[in-house]
Amino acid sequence: MMADHTWITRSDRGDGIVELVLNHAPVNALEPATLLGFHNVMNDLSADDDVRVIILSSGCKVFSAGLNLKQAQHFDLDEQRAIVDALNLGFMALFECPKPVICAINGPAIAGGLFFVLASDHRISVPHAKFGLAEVRVGLDFPAGPLGIAQAMLDANMTRRLMMRGQPIDAKEALAVGLIDEIVEADTLAQTALDAAQEFSQIPPAAYAAVKRQLRSDATVRTKAAIAAETAANQPWFTDETAAAMARMIG
């Protein structure tokens, strides 16, 4: 499948800090090609010794609304497998990145869009952002990669609440449960993210990568095994409920 990285703008911020601006208007909806492009960009940065810290930000009013439901509701079996593979590849590349990743959240991060946040290391949000995992409401379970990341990054009660009810929480609650680390006003978000990136850039990079690997290696091994089993099974992602549930969500 073709990878599309044209929606990602890379900017060098000095001191080895690279900002990736996600700009797939209007809501950074996730599609197979864009996720594969993100996967490739993240792997390139992970392997680049000159890169010390990565900032993820959005050029849209929404940080990311997740899957493009208008497109996805018509997916055939091959397209379902393609989006599952792309979700696994894109978000595992972020989760396994050995460098500090700062997530500057300027608006809602919903469903698949929340995994940009969950797989990042330091998360800074504006007050009006919302955070949710709406998959159950559109008739879907979770691909193995995103599921493993959620289980590693959220406690059992927050996975229960977000995944089984499918309703979002606001920034204050996300801060209280540790899903995000800071809330700042929109006009200071970019500078706060840069300040955090500069702080993280002072951490010895080999030590940072080692500690991150220690913290995430069990989840990574387990999740990669689940991805391999999921891929080998080659089952549809959608059920008889999915298209109608997506249509209801779109309205």
Short mmCIF file of N, CA, C and O in Angstrom, two decimals, residues 124-249:
data_model
loop_
_atom_site.label_atom_id
_atom_site.label_comp_id
_atom_site.label_asym_id
_atom_site.label_seq_id
_atom_site.Cartn_x
_atom_site.Cartn_y
_atom_site.Cartn_z
N ILE A 124 0.45 17.67 26.79
CA ILE A 124 0.03 19.01 27.20
C ILE A 124 -1.23 19.36 26.42
O ILE A 124 -1.27 19.23 25.20
N SER A 125 -2.26 19.82 27.12
CA SER A 125 -3.57 20.01 26.49
C SER A 125 -4.12 21.40 26.75
O SER A 125 -3.83 22.03 27.77
N VAL A 126 -4.95 21.86 25.82
CA VAL A 126 -5.74 23.07 26.05
C VAL A 126 -6.98 22.69 26.87
O VAL A 126 -7.36 21.52 26.93
N PRO A 127 -7.62 23.68 27.51
CA PRO A 127 -8.75 23.37 28.40
C PRO A 127 -9.95 22.73 27.70
O PRO A 127 -10.68 21.95 28.32
N HIS A 128 -10.20 23.06 26.43
CA HIS A 128 -11.43 22.60 25.78
C HIS A 128 -11.28 21.24 25.10
O HIS A 128 -12.24 20.76 24.48
N ALA A 129 -10.12 20.60 25.19
CA ALA A 129 -9.94 19.30 24.54
C ALA A 129 -10.81 18.23 25.19
O ALA A 129 -11.15 18.31 26.38
N LYS A 130 -11.16 17.24 24.40
CA LYS A 130 -11.89 16.06 24.88
C LYS A 130 -11.07 14.83 24.51
O LYS A 130 -10.35 14.82 23.51
N PHE A 131 -11.23 13.77 25.30
CA PHE A 131 -10.46 12.55 25.11
C PHE A 131 -11.40 11.36 25.21
O PHE A 131 -12.11 11.21 26.21
N GLY A 132 -11.43 10.52 24.17
CA GLY A 132 -12.37 9.40 24.21
C GLY A 132 -11.98 8.27 23.29
O GLY A 132 -11.16 8.43 22.37
N LEU A 133 -12.56 7.12 23.54
CA LEU A 133 -12.40 5.93 22.69
C LEU A 133 -13.80 5.47 22.32
O LEU A 133 -14.46 4.74 23.07
N ALA A 134 -14.27 5.92 21.16
CA ALA A 134 -15.67 5.73 20.75
C ALA A 134 -15.89 4.48 19.91
O ALA A 134 -17.00 4.28 19.40
N GLU A 135 -14.88 3.62 19.80
CA GLU A 135 -14.98 2.50 18.87
C GLU A 135 -16.22 1.64 19.10
O GLU A 135 -16.90 1.24 18.14
N VAL A 136 -16.54 1.36 20.36
CA VAL A 136 -17.68 0.48 20.64
C VAL A 136 -18.98 1.06 20.09
O VAL A 136 -19.87 0.33 19.67
N ARG A 137 -19.07 2.38 20.03
CA ARG A 137 -20.29 3.05 19.55
C ARG A 137 -20.42 2.98 18.03
O ARG A 137 -21.51 3.21 17.50
N VAL A 138 -19.33 2.69 17.34
CA VAL A 138 -19.42 2.52 15.89
C VAL A 138 -19.27 1.05 15.49
O VAL A 138 -18.94 0.73 14.36
N GLY A 139 -19.52 0.17 16.44
CA GLY A 139 -19.58 -1.25 16.13
C GLY A 139 -18.24 -1.91 15.90
O GLY A 139 -18.14 -2.87 15.12
N LEU A 140 -17.18 -1.44 16.57
CA LEU A 140 -15.85 -1.97 16.37
C LEU A 140 -15.20 -2.38 17.68
O LEU A 140 -15.42 -1.74 18.72
N ASP A 141 -14.38 -3.43 17.63
CA ASP A 141 -13.46 -3.69 18.73
C ASP A 141 -12.13 -3.02 18.38
O ASP A 141 -12.05 -2.19 17.48
N PHE A 142 -11.06 -3.35 19.10
CA PHE A 142 -9.79 -2.64 18.95
C PHE A 142 -8.75 -3.52 18.26
O PHE A 142 -8.56 -4.67 18.67
N PRO A 143 -8.07 -3.00 17.24
CA PRO A 143 -6.91 -3.72 16.71
C PRO A 143 -5.89 -3.97 17.82
O PRO A 143 -5.83 -3.23 18.81
N ALA A 144 -5.08 -5.00 17.63
CA ALA A 144 -4.18 -5.44 18.70
C ALA A 144 -3.19 -4.36 19.12
O ALA A 144 -2.87 -4.24 20.30
N GLY A 145 -2.69 -3.56 18.17
CA GLY A 145 -1.72 -2.53 18.53
C GLY A 145 -2.30 -1.46 19.43
O GLY A 145 -1.80 -1.25 20.54
N PRO A 146 -3.36 -0.77 18.99
CA PRO A 146 -3.99 0.21 19.87
C PRO A 146 -4.47 -0.39 21.20
O PRO A 146 -4.34 0.25 22.26
N LEU A 147 -5.00 -1.60 21.17
CA LEU A 147 -5.45 -2.23 22.42
C LEU A 147 -4.29 -2.39 23.39
O LEU A 147 -4.41 -2.05 24.58
N GLY A 148 -3.16 -2.88 22.91
CA GLY A 148 -2.00 -3.06 23.78
C GLY A 148 -1.49 -1.75 24.35
O GLY A 148 -1.09 -1.67 25.53
N ILE A 149 -1.51 -0.70 23.53
CA ILE A 149 -1.07 0.62 24.00
C ILE A 149 -2.03 1.13 25.08
O ILE A 149 -1.59 1.64 26.13
N ALA A 150 -3.33 1.00 24.86
CA ALA A 150 -4.31 1.45 25.86
C ALA A 150 -4.14 0.70 27.18
O ALA A 150 -4.16 1.31 28.26
N GLN A 151 -3.94 -0.61 27.09
CA GLN A 151 -3.79 -1.40 28.32
C GLN A 151 -2.50 -1.06 29.06
O GLN A 151 -2.44 -1.15 30.29
N ALA A 152 -1.46 -0.66 28.31
CA ALA A 152 -0.21 -0.28 28.95
C ALA A 152 -0.26 1.10 29.58
O ALA A 152 0.42 1.37 30.58
N MET A 153 -1.07 2.00 29.01
CA MET A 153 -1.03 3.40 29.39
C MET A 153 -2.20 3.86 30.27
O MET A 153 -2.14 4.93 30.85
N LEU A 154 -3.27 3.07 30.33
CA LEU A 154 -4.44 3.42 31.14
C LEU A 154 -4.68 2.34 32.18
O LEU A 154 -4.44 1.15 31.91
N ASP A 155 -5.18 2.74 33.34
CA ASP A 155 -5.49 1.71 34.33
C ASP A 155 -6.80 1.00 33.96
O ASP A 155 -7.51 1.39 33.04
N ALA A 156 -7.10 -0.07 34.70
CA ALA A 156 -8.22 -0.93 34.33
C ALA A 156 -9.55 -0.18 34.36
O ALA A 156 -10.42 -0.40 33.50
N ASN A 157 -9.73 0.71 35.32
CA ASN A 157 -11.00 1.42 35.40
C ASN A 157 -11.14 2.45 34.30
O ASN A 157 -12.25 2.69 33.81
N MET A 158 -10.03 3.07 33.87
CA MET A 158 -10.14 4.04 32.78
C MET A 158 -10.36 3.33 31.45
O MET A 158 -11.11 3.83 30.61
N THR A 159 -9.75 2.16 31.23
CA THR A 159 -10.04 1.42 30.01
C THR A 159 -11.50 0.97 30.01
O THR A 159 -12.19 1.05 28.99
N ARG A 160 -11.98 0.53 31.17
CA ARG A 160 -13.40 0.15 31.27
C ARG A 160 -14.30 1.32 30.90
O ARG A 160 -15.22 1.20 30.09
N ARG A 161 -13.99 2.46 31.47
CA ARG A 161 -14.88 3.61 31.28
C ARG A 161 -14.83 4.14 29.84
O ARG A 161 -15.87 4.37 29.22
N LEU A 162 -13.62 4.32 29.32
CA LEU A 162 -13.50 4.89 27.98
C LEU A 162 -13.92 3.90 26.90
O LEU A 162 -14.62 4.26 25.94
N MET A 163 -13.50 2.64 27.03
CA MET A 163 -13.71 1.67 25.96
C MET A 163 -15.10 1.06 25.97
O MET A 163 -15.64 0.74 24.90
N MET A 164 -15.68 0.89 27.12
CA MET A 164 -16.95 0.16 27.19
C MET A 164 -18.16 1.10 27.14
O MET A 164 -19.25 0.67 26.75
N ARG A 165 -17.98 2.36 27.49
CA ARG A 165 -19.08 3.33 27.37
C ARG A 165 -18.95 4.14 26.09
O ARG A 165 -19.96 4.56 25.51
N GLY A 166 -17.72 4.39 25.67
CA GLY A 166 -17.50 5.09 24.42
C GLY A 166 -17.71 6.58 24.46
O GLY A 166 -17.77 7.24 23.42
N GLN A 167 -17.83 7.15 25.68
CA GLN A 167 -18.06 8.59 25.81
C GLN A 167 -16.77 9.29 26.24
O GLN A 167 -15.97 8.74 27.00
N PRO A 168 -16.54 10.53 25.79
CA PRO A 168 -15.29 11.22 26.11
C PRO A 168 -15.29 11.81 27.51
O PRO A 168 -16.34 11.98 28.14
N ILE A 169 -14.09 12.15 27.96
CA ILE A 169 -13.91 12.91 29.21
C ILE A 169 -13.27 14.25 28.84
O ILE A 169 -12.69 14.40 27.77
N ASP A 170 -13.39 15.22 29.76
CA ASP A 170 -12.82 16.54 29.47
C ASP A 170 -11.39 16.62 29.98
O ASP A 170 -10.86 15.68 30.59
N ALA A 171 -10.75 17.75 29.71
CA ALA A 171 -9.33 17.89 30.03
C ALA A 171 -9.07 17.81 31.53
O ALA A 171 -8.08 17.22 31.97
N LYS A 172 -9.97 18.40 32.34
CA LYS A 172 -9.75 18.36 33.80
C LYS A 172 -9.75 16.93 34.30
O LYS A 172 -8.91 16.54 35.13
N GLU A 173 -10.68 16.13 33.82
CA GLU A 173 -10.72 14.74 34.26
C GLU A 173 -9.53 13.97 33.71
O GLU A 173 -8.95 13.12 34.41
N ALA A 174 -9.15 14.25 32.46
CA ALA A 174 -7.98 13.58 31.88
C ALA A 174 -6.72 13.89 32.69
O ALA A 174 -5.86 13.01 32.88
N LEU A 175 -6.60 15.12 33.18
CA LEU A 175 -5.47 15.48 34.03
C LEU A 175 -5.52 14.74 35.36
O LEU A 175 -4.50 14.21 35.84
N ALA A 176 -6.71 14.66 35.94
CA ALA A 176 -6.86 14.02 37.24
C ALA A 176 -6.49 12.54 37.21
O ALA A 176 -5.97 12.00 38.20
N VAL A 177 -6.74 11.88 36.08
CA VAL A 177 -6.44 10.44 36.00
C VAL A 177 -5.09 10.16 35.35
O VAL A 177 -4.73 9.01 35.15
N GLY A 178 -4.32 11.22 35.03
CA GLY A 178 -2.98 11.03 34.49
C GLY A 178 -2.92 10.77 33.00
O GLY A 178 -1.86 10.42 32.47
N LEU A 179 -4.04 10.94 32.31
CA LEU A 179 -4.01 10.75 30.85
C LEU A 179 -3.24 11.87 30.18
O LEU A 179 -2.57 11.66 29.17
N ILE A 180 -3.32 13.09 30.73
CA ILE A 180 -2.49 14.21 30.30
C ILE A 180 -1.71 14.72 31.51
O ILE A 180 -2.03 14.40 32.66
N ASP A 181 -0.70 15.56 31.22
CA ASP A 181 0.20 16.03 32.28
C ASP A 181 0.02 17.50 32.62
O ASP A 181 0.37 17.92 33.73
N GLU A 182 -0.44 18.30 31.67
CA GLU A 182 -0.60 19.74 31.89
C GLU A 182 -1.80 20.24 31.09
O GLU A 182 -2.10 19.71 30.03
N ILE A 183 -2.44 21.30 31.62
CA ILE A 183 -3.45 22.05 30.87
C ILE A 183 -2.97 23.50 30.79
O ILE A 183 -2.64 24.11 31.81
N VAL A 184 -2.88 24.01 29.55
CA VAL A 184 -2.46 25.41 29.35
C VAL A 184 -3.40 26.07 28.36
O VAL A 184 -4.08 25.40 27.59
N GLU A 185 -3.45 27.38 28.38
CA GLU A 185 -4.29 28.10 27.43
C GLU A 185 -3.74 27.94 26.01
O GLU A 185 -2.54 27.74 25.81
N ALA A 186 -4.65 28.04 25.04
CA ALA A 186 -4.28 27.76 23.65
C ALA A 186 -3.13 28.64 23.17
O ALA A 186 -2.26 28.18 22.42
N ASP A 187 -3.09 29.90 23.62
CA ASP A 187 -2.05 30.80 23.11
C ASP A 187 -0.67 30.53 23.69
O ASP A 187 0.32 31.10 23.22
N THR A 188 -0.59 29.66 24.69
CA THR A 188 0.71 29.30 25.25
C THR A 188 1.09 27.84 24.97
O THR A 188 2.15 27.39 25.41
N LEU A 189 0.23 27.11 24.25
CA LEU A 189 0.47 25.68 24.03
C LEU A 189 1.80 25.43 23.31
O LEU A 189 2.60 24.59 23.74
N ALA A 190 2.04 26.15 22.23
CA ALA A 190 3.24 25.89 21.43
C ALA A 190 4.50 26.15 22.25
O ALA A 190 5.46 25.35 22.21
N GLN A 191 4.53 27.26 22.99
CA GLN A 191 5.72 27.58 23.78
C GLN A 191 5.90 26.60 24.94
O GLN A 191 7.04 26.21 25.26
N THR A 192 4.80 26.20 25.57
CA THR A 192 4.90 25.23 26.67
C THR A 192 5.46 23.90 26.16
O THR A 192 6.28 23.27 26.82
N ALA A 193 5.00 23.48 24.98
CA ALA A 193 5.52 22.23 24.40
C ALA A 193 7.00 22.36 24.08
O ALA A 193 7.78 21.43 24.32
N LEU A 194 7.41 23.51 23.55
CA LEU A 194 8.83 23.73 23.24
C LEU A 194 9.67 23.76 24.51
O LEU A 194 10.77 23.18 24.56
N ASP A 195 9.15 24.39 25.56
CA ASP A 195 9.87 24.42 26.84
C ASP A 195 10.06 23.00 27.39
O ASP A 195 11.14 22.64 27.87
N ALA A 196 8.99 22.20 27.30
CA ALA A 196 9.09 20.82 27.77
C ALA A 196 10.09 20.04 26.93
O ALA A 196 10.89 19.25 27.45
N ALA A 197 10.05 20.25 25.62
CA ALA A 197 10.98 19.55 24.73
C ALA A 197 12.42 19.91 25.06
O ALA A 197 13.31 19.04 25.06
N GLN A 198 12.68 21.19 25.36
CA GLN A 198 14.03 21.60 25.72
C GLN A 198 14.48 20.95 27.02
O GLN A 198 15.64 20.55 27.16
N GLU A 199 13.55 20.80 27.97
CA GLU A 199 13.88 20.10 29.22
C GLU A 199 14.24 18.64 28.93
O GLU A 199 15.27 18.13 29.40
N PHE A 200 13.40 17.97 28.15
CA PHE A 200 13.65 16.56 27.83
C PHE A 200 14.93 16.39 27.01
O PHE A 200 15.59 15.35 27.10
N SER A 201 15.30 17.39 26.22
CA SER A 201 16.49 17.28 25.38
C SER A 201 17.77 17.23 26.21
O SER A 201 18.82 16.81 25.70
N GLN A 202 17.70 17.66 27.47
CA GLN A 202 18.87 17.64 28.35
C GLN A 202 19.10 16.26 28.97
O GLN A 202 20.16 16.01 29.56
N ILE A 203 18.14 15.37 28.87
CA ILE A 203 18.29 14.02 29.43
C ILE A 203 19.22 13.22 28.52
O ILE A 203 19.06 13.24 27.30
N PRO A 204 20.22 12.52 29.07
CA PRO A 204 21.11 11.71 28.22
C PRO A 204 20.29 10.74 27.36
O PRO A 204 19.50 9.95 27.90
N PRO A 205 20.46 10.79 26.04
CA PRO A 205 19.55 10.04 25.15
C PRO A 205 19.61 8.53 25.31
O PRO A 205 18.59 7.86 25.21
N ALA A 206 20.80 7.98 25.54
CA ALA A 206 20.89 6.51 25.69
C ALA A 206 20.16 6.07 26.96
O ALA A 206 19.48 5.03 26.97
N ALA A 207 20.29 6.85 28.02
CA ALA A 207 19.60 6.52 29.26
C ALA A 207 18.09 6.63 29.08
O ALA A 207 17.34 5.77 29.57
N TYR A 208 17.66 7.68 28.39
CA TYR A 208 16.22 7.83 28.16
C TYR A 208 15.67 6.64 27.38
O TYR A 208 14.64 6.06 27.76
N ALA A 209 16.36 6.28 26.30
CA ALA A 209 15.91 5.15 25.49
C ALA A 209 15.88 3.86 26.31
O ALA A 209 14.95 3.05 26.17
N ALA A 210 16.86 3.68 27.18
CA ALA A 210 16.92 2.45 27.99
C ALA A 210 15.77 2.40 28.99
O ALA A 210 15.13 1.34 29.16
N VAL A 211 15.50 3.52 29.65
CA VAL A 211 14.41 3.53 30.63
C VAL A 211 13.06 3.34 29.93
O VAL A 211 12.19 2.59 30.40
N LYS A 212 12.87 4.00 28.80
CA LYS A 212 11.63 3.84 28.05
C LYS A 212 11.44 2.39 27.62
O LYS A 212 10.33 1.85 27.70
N ARG A 213 12.52 1.77 27.18
CA ARG A 213 12.46 0.36 26.78
C ARG A 213 12.11 -0.52 27.98
O ARG A 213 11.32 -1.45 27.87
N GLN A 214 12.72 -0.23 29.14
CA GLN A 214 12.39 -1.00 30.34
C GLN A 214 10.91 -0.91 30.69
O GLN A 214 10.27 -1.91 31.03
N LEU A 215 10.36 0.30 30.58
CA LEU A 215 8.97 0.51 30.96
C LEU A 215 8.00 -0.12 29.97
O LEU A 215 6.91 -0.57 30.35
N ARG A 216 8.36 -0.16 28.68
CA ARG A 216 7.40 -0.55 27.65
C ARG A 216 7.68 -1.91 27.02
O ARG A 216 6.87 -2.39 26.22
N SER A 217 8.81 -2.55 27.37
CA SER A 217 9.20 -3.76 26.63
C SER A 217 8.20 -4.90 26.83
O SER A 217 7.87 -5.61 25.87
N ASP A 218 7.70 -5.10 28.05
CA ASP A 218 6.74 -6.19 28.27
C ASP A 218 5.49 -5.97 27.42
O ASP A 218 5.00 -6.90 26.76
N ALA A 219 4.98 -4.74 27.44
CA ALA A 219 3.78 -4.44 26.65
C ALA A 219 4.07 -4.57 25.16
O ALA A 219 3.22 -5.05 24.40
N THR A 220 5.25 -4.16 24.73
CA THR A 220 5.60 -4.23 23.32
C THR A 220 5.67 -5.67 22.83
O THR A 220 5.11 -6.01 21.78
N VAL A 221 6.34 -6.52 23.60
CA VAL A 221 6.45 -7.94 23.22
C VAL A 221 5.07 -8.58 23.15
O VAL A 221 4.73 -9.29 22.20
N ARG A 222 4.26 -8.33 24.17
CA ARG A 222 2.92 -8.91 24.23
C ARG A 222 2.05 -8.41 23.07
O ARG A 222 1.33 -9.18 22.42
N THR A 223 2.15 -7.11 22.80
CA THR A 223 1.32 -6.51 21.75
C THR A 223 1.75 -6.99 20.37
O THR A 223 0.91 -7.27 19.50
N LYS A 224 3.05 -7.10 20.14
CA LYS A 224 3.52 -7.57 18.83
C LYS A 224 3.11 -9.02 18.58
O LYS A 224 2.78 -9.39 17.45
N ALA A 225 3.09 -9.84 19.63
CA ALA A 225 2.61 -11.21 19.47
C ALA A 225 1.13 -11.22 19.12
O ALA A 225 0.68 -12.00 18.27
N ALA A 226 0.36 -10.33 19.75
CA ALA A 226 -1.07 -10.24 19.45
C ALA A 226 -1.31 -9.74 18.03
O ALA A 226 -2.21 -10.21 17.33
N ILE A 227 -0.49 -8.78 17.57
CA ILE A 227 -0.60 -8.29 16.20
C ILE A 227 -0.31 -9.41 15.21
O ILE A 227 -1.02 -9.57 14.20
N ALA A 228 0.72 -10.21 15.48
CA ALA A 228 1.07 -11.31 14.58
C ALA A 228 -0.07 -12.32 14.48
O ALA A 228 -0.41 -12.80 13.39
N ALA A 229 -0.69 -12.63 15.63
CA ALA A 229 -1.81 -13.58 15.63
C ALA A 229 -3.01 -12.99 14.89
O ALA A 229 -3.69 -13.70 14.13
N GLU A 230 -3.26 -11.71 15.11
CA GLU A 230 -4.37 -11.04 14.44
C GLU A 230 -4.17 -11.03 12.92
O GLU A 230 -5.09 -11.29 12.14
N THR A 231 -2.96 -10.73 12.50
CA THR A 231 -2.64 -10.69 11.07
C THR A 231 -2.80 -12.06 10.43
O THR A 231 -3.37 -12.21 9.34
N ALA A 232 -2.30 -13.09 11.13
CA ALA A 232 -2.38 -14.46 10.60
C ALA A 232 -3.82 -14.93 10.48
O ALA A 232 -4.17 -15.66 9.55
N ALA A 233 -4.69 -14.49 11.40
CA ALA A 233 -6.09 -14.91 11.37
C ALA A 233 -6.83 -14.34 10.17
O ALA A 233 -7.77 -14.95 9.65
N ASN A 234 -6.43 -13.12 9.74
CA ASN A 234 -6.97 -12.51 8.52
C ASN A 234 -8.50 -12.45 8.53
O ASN A 234 -9.16 -12.76 7.54
N GLN A 235 -9.05 -12.05 9.66
CA GLN A 235 -10.51 -11.97 9.82
C GLN A 235 -11.00 -10.57 9.49
O GLN A 235 -10.25 -9.59 9.56
N PRO A 236 -12.29 -10.42 9.13
CA PRO A 236 -12.84 -9.07 8.97
C PRO A 236 -12.76 -8.30 10.28
O PRO A 236 -12.84 -8.89 11.37
N TRP A 237 -12.58 -7.00 10.19
CA TRP A 237 -12.66 -6.16 11.39
C TRP A 237 -14.11 -5.80 11.67
O TRP A 237 -14.55 -5.77 12.82
N PHE A 238 -14.89 -5.56 10.63
CA PHE A 238 -16.28 -5.14 10.80
C PHE A 238 -17.17 -6.36 11.05
O PHE A 238 -16.86 -7.48 10.64
N THR A 239 -18.31 -6.10 11.71
CA THR A 239 -19.35 -7.12 11.89
C THR A 239 -20.61 -6.63 11.17
O THR A 239 -20.62 -5.57 10.54
N ASP A 240 -21.68 -7.38 11.32
CA ASP A 240 -22.96 -6.98 10.72
C ASP A 240 -23.48 -5.67 11.31
O ASP A 240 -24.35 -5.03 10.72
N GLU A 241 -22.96 -5.28 12.48
CA GLU A 241 -23.44 -4.06 13.15
C GLU A 241 -22.73 -2.79 12.67
O GLU A 241 -23.23 -1.68 12.87
N THR A 242 -21.54 -2.95 12.07
CA THR A 242 -20.61 -1.82 11.96
C THR A 242 -21.10 -0.71 11.04
O THR A 242 -21.13 0.47 11.42
N ALA A 243 -21.47 -1.03 9.81
CA ALA A 243 -21.83 0.02 8.84
C ALA A 243 -22.99 0.87 9.34
O ALA A 243 -22.97 2.11 9.23
N ALA A 244 -24.01 0.22 9.91
CA ALA A 244 -25.17 0.97 10.40
C ALA A 244 -24.77 1.85 11.59
O ALA A 244 -25.24 2.99 11.72
N ALA A 245 -23.90 1.33 12.47
CA ALA A 245 -23.48 2.13 13.61
C ALA A 245 -22.66 3.33 13.17
O ALA A 245 -22.79 4.43 13.71
N MET A 246 -21.79 3.13 12.16
CA MET A 246 -21.03 4.25 11.62
C MET A 246 -21.94 5.30 11.01
O MET A 246 -21.75 6.51 11.21
N ALA A 247 -22.95 4.84 10.26
CA ALA A 247 -23.88 5.77 9.63
C ALA A 247 -24.63 6.59 10.68
O ALA A 247 -24.84 7.80 10.50
N ARG A 248 -25.00 5.96 11.79
CA ARG A 248 -25.69 6.69 12.87
C ARG A 248 -24.75 7.74 13.47
O ARG A 248 -25.18 8.85 13.80
N MET A 249 -23.48 7.37 13.66
CA MET A 249 -22.52 8.31 14.26
C MET A 249 -22.29 9.51 13.33
O MET A 249 -22.19 10.65 13.80
#
